[in-house]
Amino acid sequence: MTGDQLLLESPGGDAAFVVELKAFSGPLDLLLSLIREEQVDIYDIPIARIAEQFLARIRTLGLNDAAEYLEMAARLLRIKAQMLLPRPDGEVWEDPRAELVRRLLEYQQMREVVDLLERRGEERRNQFARTFTPPDAPAPPPMLALSLADLLAAVDRVLRAAKRPSVHDVVSRPLDVPAAVAVIRALLALRSRIRFTEILRHSTDPSFVLSTLMGLLELAKVGELRVHQPRPFANVEIERDAAGQAA
Amino acid sequence: MTPLAKLLEAALFASPRPISLAELAELDPEAPLAAVTAALEELREHYNVDGHGVELVELGGGWQILTRAEYTEAIERAQLAARPQRLSAAALETLAIVAYRQPIGRAEIEEIRGVNVGGVLKSLHERGLVDVVGRAEGLGRPLLYGTTPQFLEHFALRHLQELPRADELAIALRSAEPAGVE
Amino acid sequence: MTPLAKLLEAALFASPRPISLAELAELDPEAPLAAVTAALEELREHYNVDGHGVELVELGGGWQILTRAEYTEAIERAQLAARPQRLSAAALETLAIVAYRQPIGRAEIEEIRGVNVGGVLKSLHERGLVDVVGRAEGLGRPLLYGTTPQFLEHFALRHLQELPRADELAIALRSAEPAGVE
């Protein structure tokens, strides 16, 4: 399908719409389709005519903003200028189109492979593989002896007990996890076991509570401590993990 | 069916990916490789002769059971499974170049296609169709790309050699061999 | 097998979940429900009488093809015995960066490698070779990655300090093959 047809077929389609549809996959693709339309010999391209067609086409298709197409347009115009220079007498004349022809042939060869891949891909697409996979082995045991939901519920209780923050006052302070981590570490250095509420004793500011929660989860994850809740809704106990620290 | 063919069928049925001959042979450590090959042939015959909705196909360096193409439309219409999206022209062009010139760097692909391929390479990499296979010498040591087993699967190729050699294509260029074939 | 039984077989094979009778009936709008039930029975019979590695079972309000229980053990054993997959070059490079720069964020790895590493990091994480070890300061508080005990095991290292220092690396690479690396 050429770009022109596409332009006609797209209802109310403006130029930008066409670019998005990628009627051509690049300047070489467009150039090759022009050469085919004009039925000219790829080894003897009438460069002036093709260059003009190319420019007209990228304007029609709204491709004149695409650097790659502009670069090709410039290249074509340069070759056109070179073709106009008088050919040296007796010397070997190097056709300024040679490099372009080589690239076009290389591109054409690649398109042949694309056709083949497209055919094979379409055949394969029409066959389904097995998609049902039986339930896998159970996931490895969780690292915490406590579910996140339980911990969050505990946070919720602490927040409820705290002063009610005014509705419009969005938590303005960013979470400060490193500070919370420092507090937790300091407390654990003093005692091997502390309770969640004890950490929050000196502040129930929501951002501090959340920072502490994040800090606990991170320290638990790296194995510095263990978090434990003896029964639902009980206070959460935090224990220094000697093994984790040694590792 | 022979017990070995049944065992192979069970394993092939359970797998969403092709299984290599070596892996199939692991299923029964007693069975010689020739027996495994014979059992595969038996299974393929059975599906063909007996008339099944599925068939046994060799692709992507292994064996896989696939549904027959004639049922695809009905299955899709009933919304029981969906065909994957087609690859874009840009993706196909890039894959064709990588397949024939691997290992190949991004700059060289762009030289052939005449456009920037950064985004296409990234999405091909994410889909597992190409992978980084090394680094080139020289300035900046650019990454080199090659095709993956999933590439073969996607195009139902048994191996890369199944693609025509460069000099067998209608437009034969320089005598470039499909380089770096795995 | 009848054409309807073949169609059902293909659909049951392709579907990621059990399929209800009503859904199976949609595959062929011409076929009366009784014919669908009969075709299911035919398929089940075929798998049982002919001796297949799979069977047709009704569960969870639908129909499903499953591998026979007697083969599951062999399949699982083969999966265990399967040779461990090699890490891709992309995965190894990323792993090396994590090992030497941990804790390190994704953006920093991408800066060093020059490519998107989202997919690679994910697969390294799934293999248990890297894990999230914290969060960086700054915008978005990006995740920081580090290596795991499995990483040490995989490379037969007792501890991270056993890795050669970055400045010793050139000498270490020249003098010996790294042990235990696949």
Coordinates of C-alpha atoms in Angstrom, one line a residue:
Chain A
M1 CA 0.0 0.0 0.0
T2 CA 1.4 3.4 -0.9
G3 CA 1.3 6.4 1.3
D4 CA -1.2 8.1 -1.0
Q5 CA -3.7 5.4 -0.7
L6 CA -3.3 5.5 3.0
L7 CA -3.9 9.2 3.0
L8 CA -7.2 8.7 1.0
E9 CA -8.3 5.8 3.1
S10 CA -7.8 7.4 6.5
P11 CA -11.1 9.2 7.3
G12 CA -10.3 12.8 8.3
G13 CA -6.7 11.8 8.6
D14 CA -4.3 14.6 8.7
A15 CA -0.6 14.4 7.9
A16 CA 0.4 13.6 11.5
F17 CA -1.9 10.7 11.6
V18 CA -0.3 9.3 8.5
V19 CA 3.2 9.5 9.9
E20 CA 2.0 7.6 12.9
L21 CA 0.7 4.8 10.7
K22 CA 4.2 4.5 9.3
A23 CA 3.2 3.8 5.7
F24 CA 6.9 3.5 5.0
S25 CA 9.4 2.0 7.3
G26 CA 12.1 4.5 6.3
P27 CA 13.5 6.7 3.5
L28 CA 15.0 3.6 1.7
D29 CA 11.5 2.0 1.7
L30 CA 10.0 5.1 0.2
L31 CA 12.8 5.5 -2.4
L32 CA 12.4 1.9 -3.4
S33 CA 8.7 2.2 -3.9
L34 CA 9.2 5.3 -6.1
I35 CA 11.7 3.4 -8.2
R36 CA 9.1 0.6 -8.6
E37 CA 6.3 3.0 -9.4
E38 CA 8.3 4.9 -12.0
Q39 CA 9.6 1.6 -13.4
V40 CA 13.1 2.8 -13.7
D41 CA 16.3 0.7 -13.6
I42 CA 17.8 0.6 -10.1
Y43 CA 21.3 0.5 -11.7
D44 CA 20.5 3.7 -13.7
I45 CA 18.3 5.8 -11.6
P46 CA 17.2 9.1 -13.3
I47 CA 18.2 10.9 -10.1
A48 CA 16.8 14.3 -10.9
R49 CA 13.3 12.9 -11.5
I50 CA 13.4 10.6 -8.5
A51 CA 14.8 13.4 -6.2
E52 CA 11.8 15.6 -7.1
Q53 CA 9.3 12.8 -6.6
F54 CA 10.9 12.0 -3.3
L55 CA 10.6 15.6 -2.1
A56 CA 7.0 15.9 -3.3
R57 CA 6.1 12.7 -1.6
I58 CA 7.6 13.5 1.8
R59 CA 5.7 16.8 1.7
T60 CA 2.4 15.0 0.8
L61 CA 2.9 12.5 3.6
G62 CA 4.0 15.1 6.1
L63 CA 7.3 13.4 6.5
N64 CA 9.3 16.5 6.0
D65 CA 9.8 16.8 9.8
A66 CA 11.5 13.4 10.0
A67 CA 15.2 13.9 10.0
E68 CA 15.8 10.5 8.3
Y69 CA 13.7 11.5 5.3
L70 CA 15.3 14.9 5.1
E71 CA 18.7 13.5 5.2
M72 CA 17.9 11.2 2.2
A73 CA 16.4 14.2 0.4
A74 CA 19.7 16.1 0.9
R75 CA 21.7 13.1 -0.3
L76 CA 19.6 12.8 -3.5
L77 CA 20.0 16.5 -4.2
R78 CA 23.8 16.2 -3.7
I79 CA 24.0 13.3 -6.1
K80 CA 21.8 15.2 -8.6
A81 CA 24.3 18.1 -8.5
Q82 CA 27.3 15.7 -8.9
M83 CA 25.6 14.2 -11.9
L84 CA 25.6 17.6 -13.6
L85 CA 29.3 18.1 -13.3
P86 CA 31.2 17.5 -16.5
R87 CA 32.7 14.0 -16.7
P88 CA 36.4 13.9 -16.8
D89 CA 37.8 12.9 -20.2
G90 CA 39.7 9.6 -20.4
E91 CA 39.7 9.1 -16.6
V92 CA 37.6 6.5 -14.8
W93 CA 34.3 8.1 -13.9
E94 CA 32.9 7.1 -10.6
D95 CA 29.1 7.1 -10.7
P96 CA 27.9 9.3 -7.7
R97 CA 24.9 7.0 -7.5
A98 CA 27.0 3.9 -6.8
E99 CA 26.7 4.0 -3.0
L100 CA 23.0 4.7 -3.1
V101 CA 22.5 1.7 -5.4
R102 CA 24.5 -0.5 -3.1
R103 CA 22.3 0.5 -0.2
L104 CA 19.1 0.1 -2.1
L105 CA 20.1 -3.4 -3.1
E106 CA 21.1 -4.3 0.4
Y107 CA 17.8 -3.0 1.7
Q108 CA 15.9 -4.9 -1.0
Q109 CA 17.6 -8.1 0.0
M110 CA 16.7 -7.5 3.6
R111 CA 13.0 -7.0 2.5
E112 CA 13.1 -10.3 0.9
V113 CA 14.0 -11.9 4.2
V114 CA 11.3 -9.8 5.8
D115 CA 8.7 -11.4 3.4
L116 CA 9.9 -14.8 4.4
L117 CA 9.8 -14.1 8.1
E118 CA 6.4 -12.5 7.8
R119 CA 5.1 -15.7 6.1
R120 CA 6.6 -18.0 8.6
G121 CA 5.5 -15.8 11.5
E122 CA 1.9 -15.7 10.2
E123 CA 1.9 -19.5 9.9
R124 CA 3.1 -19.9 13.5
R125 CA 0.7 -17.2 14.7
N126 CA -2.2 -19.4 13.5
Q127 CA -1.2 -22.2 15.8
F128 CA -1.7 -22.0 19.6
A129 CA 0.8 -23.5 22.0
R130 CA -0.2 -24.8 25.4
T131 CA -0.9 -21.9 27.7
F132 CA -2.4 -23.7 30.7
T133 CA 0.3 -24.2 33.3
P134 CA -0.7 -26.4 36.2
P135 CA -0.3 -24.7 39.6
D136 CA 3.4 -24.4 40.4
A137 CA 5.2 -25.5 43.5
P138 CA 4.3 -23.4 46.5
A139 CA 6.1 -20.1 46.8
P140 CA 9.1 -20.0 49.2
P141 CA 8.2 -19.3 52.8
P142 CA 7.7 -15.5 53.4
M143 CA 10.6 -13.7 55.0
L144 CA 8.4 -12.2 57.7
A145 CA 6.5 -14.1 60.3
L146 CA 3.9 -11.5 59.9
S147 CA 1.7 -10.4 57.0
L148 CA 1.9 -6.9 55.6
A149 CA -1.8 -6.5 56.2
D150 CA -1.3 -7.2 59.9
L151 CA 1.5 -4.7 60.2
L152 CA -0.5 -2.1 58.3
A153 CA -3.5 -2.7 60.6
A154 CA -1.2 -2.0 63.5
V155 CA -0.1 1.3 61.9
D156 CA -3.7 2.2 61.4
R157 CA -4.4 1.7 65.0
V158 CA -1.5 3.9 66.0
L159 CA -2.6 6.6 63.6
R160 CA -6.1 6.5 65.0
A161 CA -4.8 7.0 68.5
A162 CA -2.8 9.9 67.3
K163 CA -4.0 13.4 67.0
R164 CA -6.3 13.7 64.1
P165 CA -4.5 15.5 61.3
S166 CA -6.6 18.3 59.8
V167 CA -8.3 17.2 56.5
H168 CA -6.7 19.7 54.2
D169 CA -3.3 19.3 55.7
V170 CA -1.7 16.7 53.3
V171 CA 1.4 15.2 54.9
S172 CA 3.8 17.7 53.8
R173 CA 7.0 16.2 55.1
P174 CA 8.5 13.6 52.9
L175 CA 9.1 10.2 54.6
D176 CA 12.4 10.1 56.2
V177 CA 13.3 6.4 56.3
P178 CA 17.0 6.8 57.0
A179 CA 16.2 8.7 60.2
A180 CA 13.7 6.1 61.2
V181 CA 16.3 3.4 60.5
A182 CA 18.7 5.2 62.7
V183 CA 16.2 5.4 65.5
I184 CA 15.3 1.7 65.2
R185 CA 19.0 0.7 65.1
A186 CA 19.8 2.9 68.1
L187 CA 16.9 1.3 70.1
L188 CA 17.9 -2.2 69.1
A189 CA 21.5 -1.5 70.1
L190 CA 20.2 -0.8 73.6
R191 CA 17.7 -3.6 73.8
S192 CA 17.4 -6.8 71.8
R193 CA 13.6 -6.6 71.7
I194 CA 11.3 -3.7 71.4
R195 CA 7.7 -3.1 70.6
F196 CA 6.4 -1.1 67.7
T197 CA 4.5 1.4 69.9
E198 CA 7.7 2.0 71.9
I199 CA 9.5 3.3 68.8
L200 CA 6.6 5.7 68.2
R201 CA 6.5 6.9 71.8
H202 CA 8.1 10.2 71.1
S203 CA 6.2 11.0 67.9
T204 CA 3.0 9.8 66.4
D205 CA 3.3 12.1 63.4
P206 CA 1.9 10.1 60.4
S207 CA 5.0 10.6 58.3
F208 CA 7.2 9.4 61.2
V209 CA 4.9 6.3 61.7
L210 CA 5.1 5.5 58.0
S211 CA 8.8 6.1 57.9
T212 CA 9.2 3.7 60.8
L213 CA 7.1 1.1 59.1
M214 CA 9.2 1.4 55.9
G215 CA 12.4 1.3 58.0
L216 CA 11.2 -1.8 59.8
L217 CA 10.4 -3.6 56.6
E218 CA 13.7 -2.8 55.0
L219 CA 15.7 -3.8 58.0
A220 CA 13.6 -7.0 58.2
K221 CA 14.3 -7.6 54.5
V222 CA 18.1 -7.3 54.9
G223 CA 17.9 -9.5 57.9
E224 CA 18.9 -7.1 60.6
L225 CA 15.8 -7.7 62.6
R226 CA 12.7 -10.0 62.9
V227 CA 9.2 -8.7 63.2
H228 CA 6.7 -10.8 65.1
Q229 CA 3.1 -10.5 66.2
P230 CA 2.1 -13.0 68.9
R231 CA -1.6 -12.8 68.0
P232 CA -3.9 -10.7 65.8
F233 CA -4.1 -7.0 66.8
A234 CA -1.4 -7.5 69.5
N235 CA 1.4 -5.1 69.6
V236 CA 4.2 -5.9 67.1
E237 CA 7.5 -7.1 68.5
I238 CA 10.8 -6.3 66.9
E239 CA 13.7 -8.5 67.6
R240 CA 17.4 -8.0 66.8
D241 CA 18.4 -10.8 64.3
A242 CA 21.9 -11.8 65.4
A243 CA 22.2 -14.3 62.6
G244 CA 21.1 -11.8 60.0
Q245 CA 23.6 -9.3 61.2
A246 CA 26.5 -11.7 61.1
A247 CA 25.8 -12.8 57.6
Chain B
M1 CA 1.1 -46.0 21.8
T2 CA 4.3 -47.2 23.5
P3 CA 4.9 -46.2 27.1
L4 CA 7.7 -43.9 26.0
A5 CA 5.5 -42.1 23.5
K6 CA 2.9 -41.6 26.2
L7 CA 5.5 -40.2 28.6
L8 CA 6.8 -37.8 25.9
E9 CA 3.2 -36.8 25.1
A10 CA 2.5 -35.9 28.7
A11 CA 5.7 -33.8 28.9
L12 CA 5.1 -32.0 25.6
F13 CA 1.5 -31.4 26.5
A14 CA 2.4 -29.8 29.8
S15 CA 5.0 -27.4 28.3
P16 CA 4.3 -24.0 26.8
R17 CA 7.7 -24.0 25.2
P18 CA 9.5 -26.4 22.8
I19 CA 11.4 -29.1 24.6
S20 CA 14.8 -30.1 23.2
L21 CA 15.7 -33.7 22.4
A22 CA 18.2 -33.7 25.2
E23 CA 15.6 -32.7 27.7
L24 CA 13.1 -35.2 26.4
A25 CA 15.8 -37.9 26.8
E26 CA 16.1 -37.0 30.5
L27 CA 12.5 -38.1 31.0
D28 CA 13.5 -41.8 30.9
P29 CA 17.2 -42.2 31.7
E30 CA 17.0 -45.8 30.5
A31 CA 15.8 -45.0 27.0
P32 CA 18.5 -44.6 24.3
L33 CA 18.3 -41.5 22.1
A34 CA 17.2 -43.6 19.1
A35 CA 14.2 -44.8 21.1
V36 CA 13.3 -41.2 22.0
T37 CA 13.4 -40.2 18.4
A38 CA 11.4 -43.2 17.4
A39 CA 8.8 -42.4 20.0
L40 CA 8.6 -38.8 18.8
E41 CA 8.0 -40.1 15.3
E42 CA 5.3 -42.4 16.6
L43 CA 3.5 -39.5 18.4
R44 CA 3.7 -37.3 15.3
E45 CA 2.3 -40.2 13.1
H46 CA -0.4 -40.8 15.7
Y47 CA -1.6 -37.2 15.6
N48 CA -1.6 -37.1 11.8
V49 CA -3.1 -40.5 11.0
D50 CA -5.6 -40.6 13.8
G51 CA -6.8 -37.1 13.1
H52 CA -6.2 -34.9 16.1
G53 CA -6.8 -31.2 16.7
V54 CA -3.2 -30.8 17.5
E55 CA 0.1 -31.7 15.8
L56 CA 3.7 -32.3 16.8
V57 CA 6.1 -29.7 15.3
E58 CA 9.9 -29.4 15.4
L59 CA 10.9 -25.8 16.0
G60 CA 13.2 -23.6 18.0
G61 CA 15.7 -26.3 18.7
G62 CA 13.0 -28.6 20.1
W63 CA 9.6 -30.2 19.9
Q64 CA 6.3 -28.7 20.6
I65 CA 2.6 -29.6 20.4
L66 CA 0.6 -26.9 18.6
T67 CA -3.0 -26.7 17.6
R68 CA -3.8 -27.2 13.9
A69 CA -4.2 -23.9 12.0
E70 CA -7.7 -24.8 10.8
Y71 CA -9.1 -24.4 14.3
T72 CA -7.6 -21.0 15.1
E73 CA -10.4 -18.9 13.9
A74 CA -13.1 -20.8 15.9
I75 CA -11.0 -20.8 19.0
E76 CA -10.4 -17.1 18.7
R77 CA -14.0 -16.3 17.9
A78 CA -15.1 -18.2 21.1
Q79 CA -12.5 -16.1 23.0
L80 CA -10.8 -19.1 24.4
A81 CA -7.3 -18.0 23.3
A82 CA -6.0 -15.0 21.4
R83 CA -3.3 -14.8 18.7
P84 CA -0.3 -12.6 19.6
Q85 CA 0.0 -9.3 17.9
R86 CA 1.9 -9.1 14.6
L87 CA 5.3 -7.6 14.6
S88 CA 5.6 -4.2 13.0
A89 CA 7.4 -3.7 9.7
A90 CA 10.2 -1.9 11.6
A91 CA 10.6 -4.9 14.0
L92 CA 10.6 -7.4 11.1
E93 CA 13.2 -5.4 9.2
T94 CA 15.4 -5.1 12.2
L95 CA 15.1 -8.8 13.0
A96 CA 15.9 -9.8 9.4
I97 CA 19.1 -7.8 9.6
V98 CA 20.1 -9.2 13.0
A99 CA 19.4 -12.7 11.8
Y100 CA 21.7 -12.4 8.9
R101 CA 24.5 -10.2 10.2
Q102 CA 24.7 -11.4 13.9
P103 CA 26.6 -10.4 15.9
I104 CA 25.7 -6.9 14.8
G105 CA 25.8 -3.4 16.5
R106 CA 23.0 -0.9 16.5
A107 CA 24.9 1.6 14.2
E108 CA 25.3 -1.1 11.5
I109 CA 21.5 -1.9 11.6
E110 CA 20.7 1.8 11.3
E111 CA 23.0 2.1 8.3
I112 CA 21.1 -0.6 6.5
R113 CA 17.6 0.5 7.5
G114 CA 18.3 4.2 7.1
V115 CA 16.5 5.0 10.3
N116 CA 17.1 5.1 14.1
V117 CA 16.4 1.6 15.6
G118 CA 17.0 2.3 19.3
G119 CA 13.3 1.9 20.2
V120 CA 12.7 -1.1 18.0
L121 CA 15.8 -2.9 19.4
K122 CA 14.7 -2.2 22.9
S123 CA 11.2 -3.7 22.4
L124 CA 12.7 -6.7 20.5
H125 CA 15.0 -7.2 23.5
E126 CA 12.1 -7.0 25.9
R127 CA 10.1 -9.5 23.9
G128 CA 13.2 -11.8 24.1
L129 CA 13.6 -12.0 20.3
V130 CA 17.1 -10.5 20.3
D131 CA 19.7 -10.4 23.0
V132 CA 23.1 -8.8 23.6
V133 CA 25.7 -11.3 22.7
G134 CA 28.8 -9.3 23.2
R135 CA 30.6 -6.1 22.6
A136 CA 32.4 -4.8 19.6
E137 CA 36.0 -3.6 19.6
G138 CA 36.6 0.0 19.1
L139 CA 35.2 3.3 20.3
G140 CA 32.6 3.0 23.0
R141 CA 32.7 -0.8 22.7
P142 CA 29.1 -0.9 21.3
L143 CA 26.8 -3.8 22.2
L144 CA 26.4 -6.5 19.7
Y145 CA 23.0 -8.2 19.2
G146 CA 22.0 -11.7 18.0
T147 CA 18.8 -13.7 17.8
T148 CA 17.5 -15.9 20.5
P149 CA 15.7 -19.3 20.7
Q150 CA 12.4 -17.4 21.0
F151 CA 13.2 -15.8 17.6
L152 CA 13.2 -19.3 16.1
E153 CA 10.0 -20.2 17.9
H154 CA 8.3 -17.1 16.8
F155 CA 8.9 -17.9 13.1
A156 CA 8.6 -21.6 13.5
L157 CA 12.2 -22.2 12.4
R158 CA 14.0 -25.3 13.5
H159 CA 17.4 -23.5 13.4
L160 CA 19.0 -20.5 11.8
Q161 CA 20.3 -22.5 8.9
E162 CA 16.7 -22.9 7.8
L163 CA 16.8 -19.4 6.5
P164 CA 18.1 -19.2 2.9
R165 CA 21.7 -18.3 2.7
A166 CA 22.4 -14.7 1.6
D167 CA 23.6 -15.8 -1.8
E168 CA 20.5 -17.8 -2.3
L169 CA 18.2 -14.8 -2.1
A170 CA 16.9 -13.4 -5.3
I171 CA 18.9 -10.2 -4.9
A172 CA 22.3 -11.6 -4.1
L173 CA 24.8 -9.1 -2.7
R174 CA 28.5 -9.4 -1.7
S175 CA 29.2 -13.0 -0.8
A176 CA 28.1 -12.5 2.8
E177 CA 27.5 -15.7 4.7
P178 CA 24.8 -15.6 7.4
A179 CA 27.4 -14.8 10.0
G180 CA 27.7 -16.0 13.5
V181 CA 25.1 -18.7 13.1
E182 CA 24.6 -20.4 16.4
Chain C
M1 CA -12.1 -38.6 15.7
T2 CA -15.0 -36.5 14.6
P3 CA -14.3 -33.0 13.4
L4 CA -16.1 -31.6 16.5
A5 CA -13.9 -33.7 18.8
K6 CA -10.8 -32.4 17.1
L7 CA -12.0 -28.8 17.4
L8 CA -12.7 -29.3 21.1
E9 CA -9.3 -30.9 21.6
A10 CA -7.6 -27.9 20.0
A11 CA -9.5 -25.4 22.1
L12 CA -9.0 -27.3 25.3
F13 CA -5.3 -27.5 24.6
A14 CA -5.0 -23.8 23.8
S15 CA -7.0 -22.4 26.6
P16 CA -5.2 -21.2 29.7
R17 CA -8.1 -22.3 32.0
P18 CA -10.8 -25.0 32.2
I19 CA -13.6 -24.4 29.6
S20 CA -17.2 -24.7 30.5
L21 CA -19.7 -26.7 28.4
A22 CA -21.4 -23.4 27.4
E23 CA -18.1 -22.0 26.1
L24 CA -17.3 -25.2 24.3
A25 CA -20.6 -25.0 22.6
E26 CA -19.7 -21.6 21.2
L27 CA -16.9 -23.1 19.2
D28 CA -19.3 -24.4 16.7
P29 CA -22.6 -22.5 16.7
E30 CA -24.2 -25.2 14.4
A31 CA -23.6 -28.0 16.9
P32 CA -26.3 -28.8 19.4
L33 CA -25.3 -29.2 23.0
A34 CA -25.9 -32.9 22.9
A35 CA -23.3 -33.2 20.1
V36 CA -20.8 -31.2 22.1
T37 CA -21.3 -33.6 25.1
A38 CA -21.0 -36.6 22.8
A39 CA -17.7 -35.2 21.3
L40 CA -16.3 -34.6 24.8
E41 CA -17.2 -38.2 25.7
E42 CA -15.5 -39.3 22.4
L43 CA -12.3 -37.4 23.3
R44 CA -12.2 -38.8 26.8
E45 CA -12.7 -42.3 25.5
H46 CA -10.0 -41.8 22.9
Y47 CA -7.5 -40.7 25.5
N48 CA -8.4 -43.6 27.7
V49 CA -8.8 -46.5 25.3
D50 CA -6.0 -45.5 22.9
G51 CA -3.6 -45.0 25.8
H52 CA -2.4 -41.4 25.9
G53 CA -0.2 -39.5 28.2
V54 CA -3.0 -37.1 28.9
E55 CA -6.6 -37.3 30.0
L56 CA -9.7 -35.2 29.8
V57 CA -11.1 -34.2 33.2
E58 CA -14.0 -32.2 34.4
L59 CA -13.1 -29.8 37.2
G60 CA -13.8 -26.3 38.4
G61 CA -17.0 -26.1 36.4
G62 CA -15.2 -26.9 33.2
W63 CA -13.2 -29.3 31.1
Q64 CA -9.5 -29.5 30.9
I65 CA -6.8 -31.7 29.4
L66 CA -4.3 -32.7 32.0
T67 CA -1.2 -34.9 32.0
R68 CA -1.8 -38.3 33.7
A69 CA -0.6 -38.3 37.3
E70 CA 1.7 -41.3 36.6
Y71 CA 3.9 -39.1 34.4
T72 CA 4.2 -36.0 36.6
E73 CA 7.0 -37.5 38.6
A74 CA 9.1 -38.2 35.6
I75 CA 8.4 -34.8 34.2
E76 CA 9.4 -33.1 37.5
R77 CA 12.5 -35.2 37.8
A78 CA 13.5 -34.3 34.2
Q79 CA 13.1 -30.6 35.0
L80 CA 15.3 -30.9 38.0
A81 CA 17.9 -32.9 36.0
A82 CA 17.8 -30.4 33.2
R83 CA 21.1 -28.7 32.8
P84 CA 21.0 -25.2 34.4
Q85 CA 20.5 -22.5 31.8
R86 CA 23.4 -20.3 31.0
L87 CA 23.1 -16.7 31.9
S88 CA 22.9 -14.4 28.9
A89 CA 25.7 -11.9 28.4
A90 CA 23.3 -9.2 29.3
A91 CA 22.5 -10.9 32.6
L92 CA 26.1 -11.6 33.5
E93 CA 27.2 -8.0 32.8
T94 CA 24.4 -6.7 34.9
L95 CA 25.2 -9.2 37.7
A96 CA 28.8 -8.1 37.6
I97 CA 27.9 -4.5 38.0
V98 CA 25.6 -5.3 40.9
A99 CA 28.3 -7.4 42.6
Y100 CA 30.8 -4.6 42.5
R101 CA 28.7 -1.6 43.0
Q102 CA 26.1 -2.8 45.4
P103 CA 23.8 -1.3 46.6
I104 CA 23.0 0.1 43.2
G105 CA 19.9 1.4 41.5
R106 CA 18.6 0.5 38.1
A107 CA 19.3 3.9 36.6
E108 CA 23.0 3.6 37.5
I109 CA 23.3 0.1 36.0
E110 CA 21.6 1.4 32.8
E111 CA 24.1 4.3 32.7
I112 CA 27.0 1.9 32.9
R113 CA 25.6 -0.7 30.4
G114 CA 24.0 1.8 28.1
V115 CA 20.8 -0.3 27.7
N116 CA 17.6 -0.8 29.5
V117 CA 18.1 -3.5 32.2
G118 CA 14.5 -3.8 33.5
G119 CA 14.0 -7.3 32.0
V120 CA 17.4 -8.6 33.0
L121 CA 17.1 -7.3 36.6
K122 CA 13.7 -9.0 36.8
S123 CA 15.1 -12.3 35.6
L124 CA 18.1 -12.1 37.9
H125 CA 15.7 -11.4 40.8
E126 CA 13.6 -14.4 39.8
R127 CA 16.6 -16.6 39.8
G128 CA 17.4 -15.3 43.2
L129 CA 20.8 -13.9 42.3
V130 CA 20.0 -10.3 43.2
D131 CA 17.5 -8.8 45.6
V132 CA 16.3 -5.4 46.6
V133 CA 18.4 -4.3 49.6
G134 CA 17.0 -0.8 50.1
R135 CA 16.1 2.5 48.6
A136 CA 18.2 5.3 47.5
E137 CA 17.8 8.9 48.6
G138 CA 16.3 11.4 46.2
L139 CA 13.6 11.6 43.6
G140 CA 11.3 8.6 43.5
R141 CA 13.5 6.8 46.1
P142 CA 14.6 4.2 43.6
L143 CA 15.1 0.6 44.7
L144 CA 18.7 -0.5 45.3
Y145 CA 19.9 -3.9 44.4
G146 CA 22.5 -6.2 45.8
T147 CA 23.6 -9.8 45.5
T148 CA 22.1 -12.7 47.5
P149 CA 23.6 -15.8 49.2
Q150 CA 22.5 -17.8 46.2
F151 CA 24.8 -15.5 44.1
L152 CA 27.8 -16.6 46.3
E153 CA 26.7 -20.2 46.0
H154 CA 26.3 -20.0 42.2
F155 CA 29.9 -18.7 41.9
A156 CA 31.3 -20.8 44.7
L157 CA 32.3 -17.9 46.8
R158 CA 32.4 -17.9 50.5
H159 CA 31.8 -14.2 50.8
L160 CA 31.8 -11.1 48.6
Q161 CA 35.3 -10.2 49.7
E162 CA 36.4 -13.2 47.8
L163 CA 35.7 -11.4 44.6
P164 CA 38.9 -9.8 43.3
R165 CA 39.0 -6.0 44.0
A166 CA 38.3 -3.9 40.9
D167 CA 41.9 -2.9 40.7
E168 CA 43.0 -6.5 40.9
L169 CA 40.5 -7.6 38.3
A170 CA 42.8 -7.4 35.2
I171 CA 45.4 -9.5 36.9
A172 CA 42.9 -12.0 38.2
L173 CA 41.3 -12.5 34.8
R174 CA 44.7 -13.0 33.2
S175 CA 46.0 -15.5 35.8
A176 CA 43.0 -17.8 36.2
E177 CA 39.6 -18.8 35.0
P178 CA 37.0 -17.8 37.6
A179 CA 36.1 -20.9 39.4
G180 CA 32.6 -22.3 39.3
V181 CA 31.4 -19.9 36.7
E182 CA 29.2 -21.5 34.0

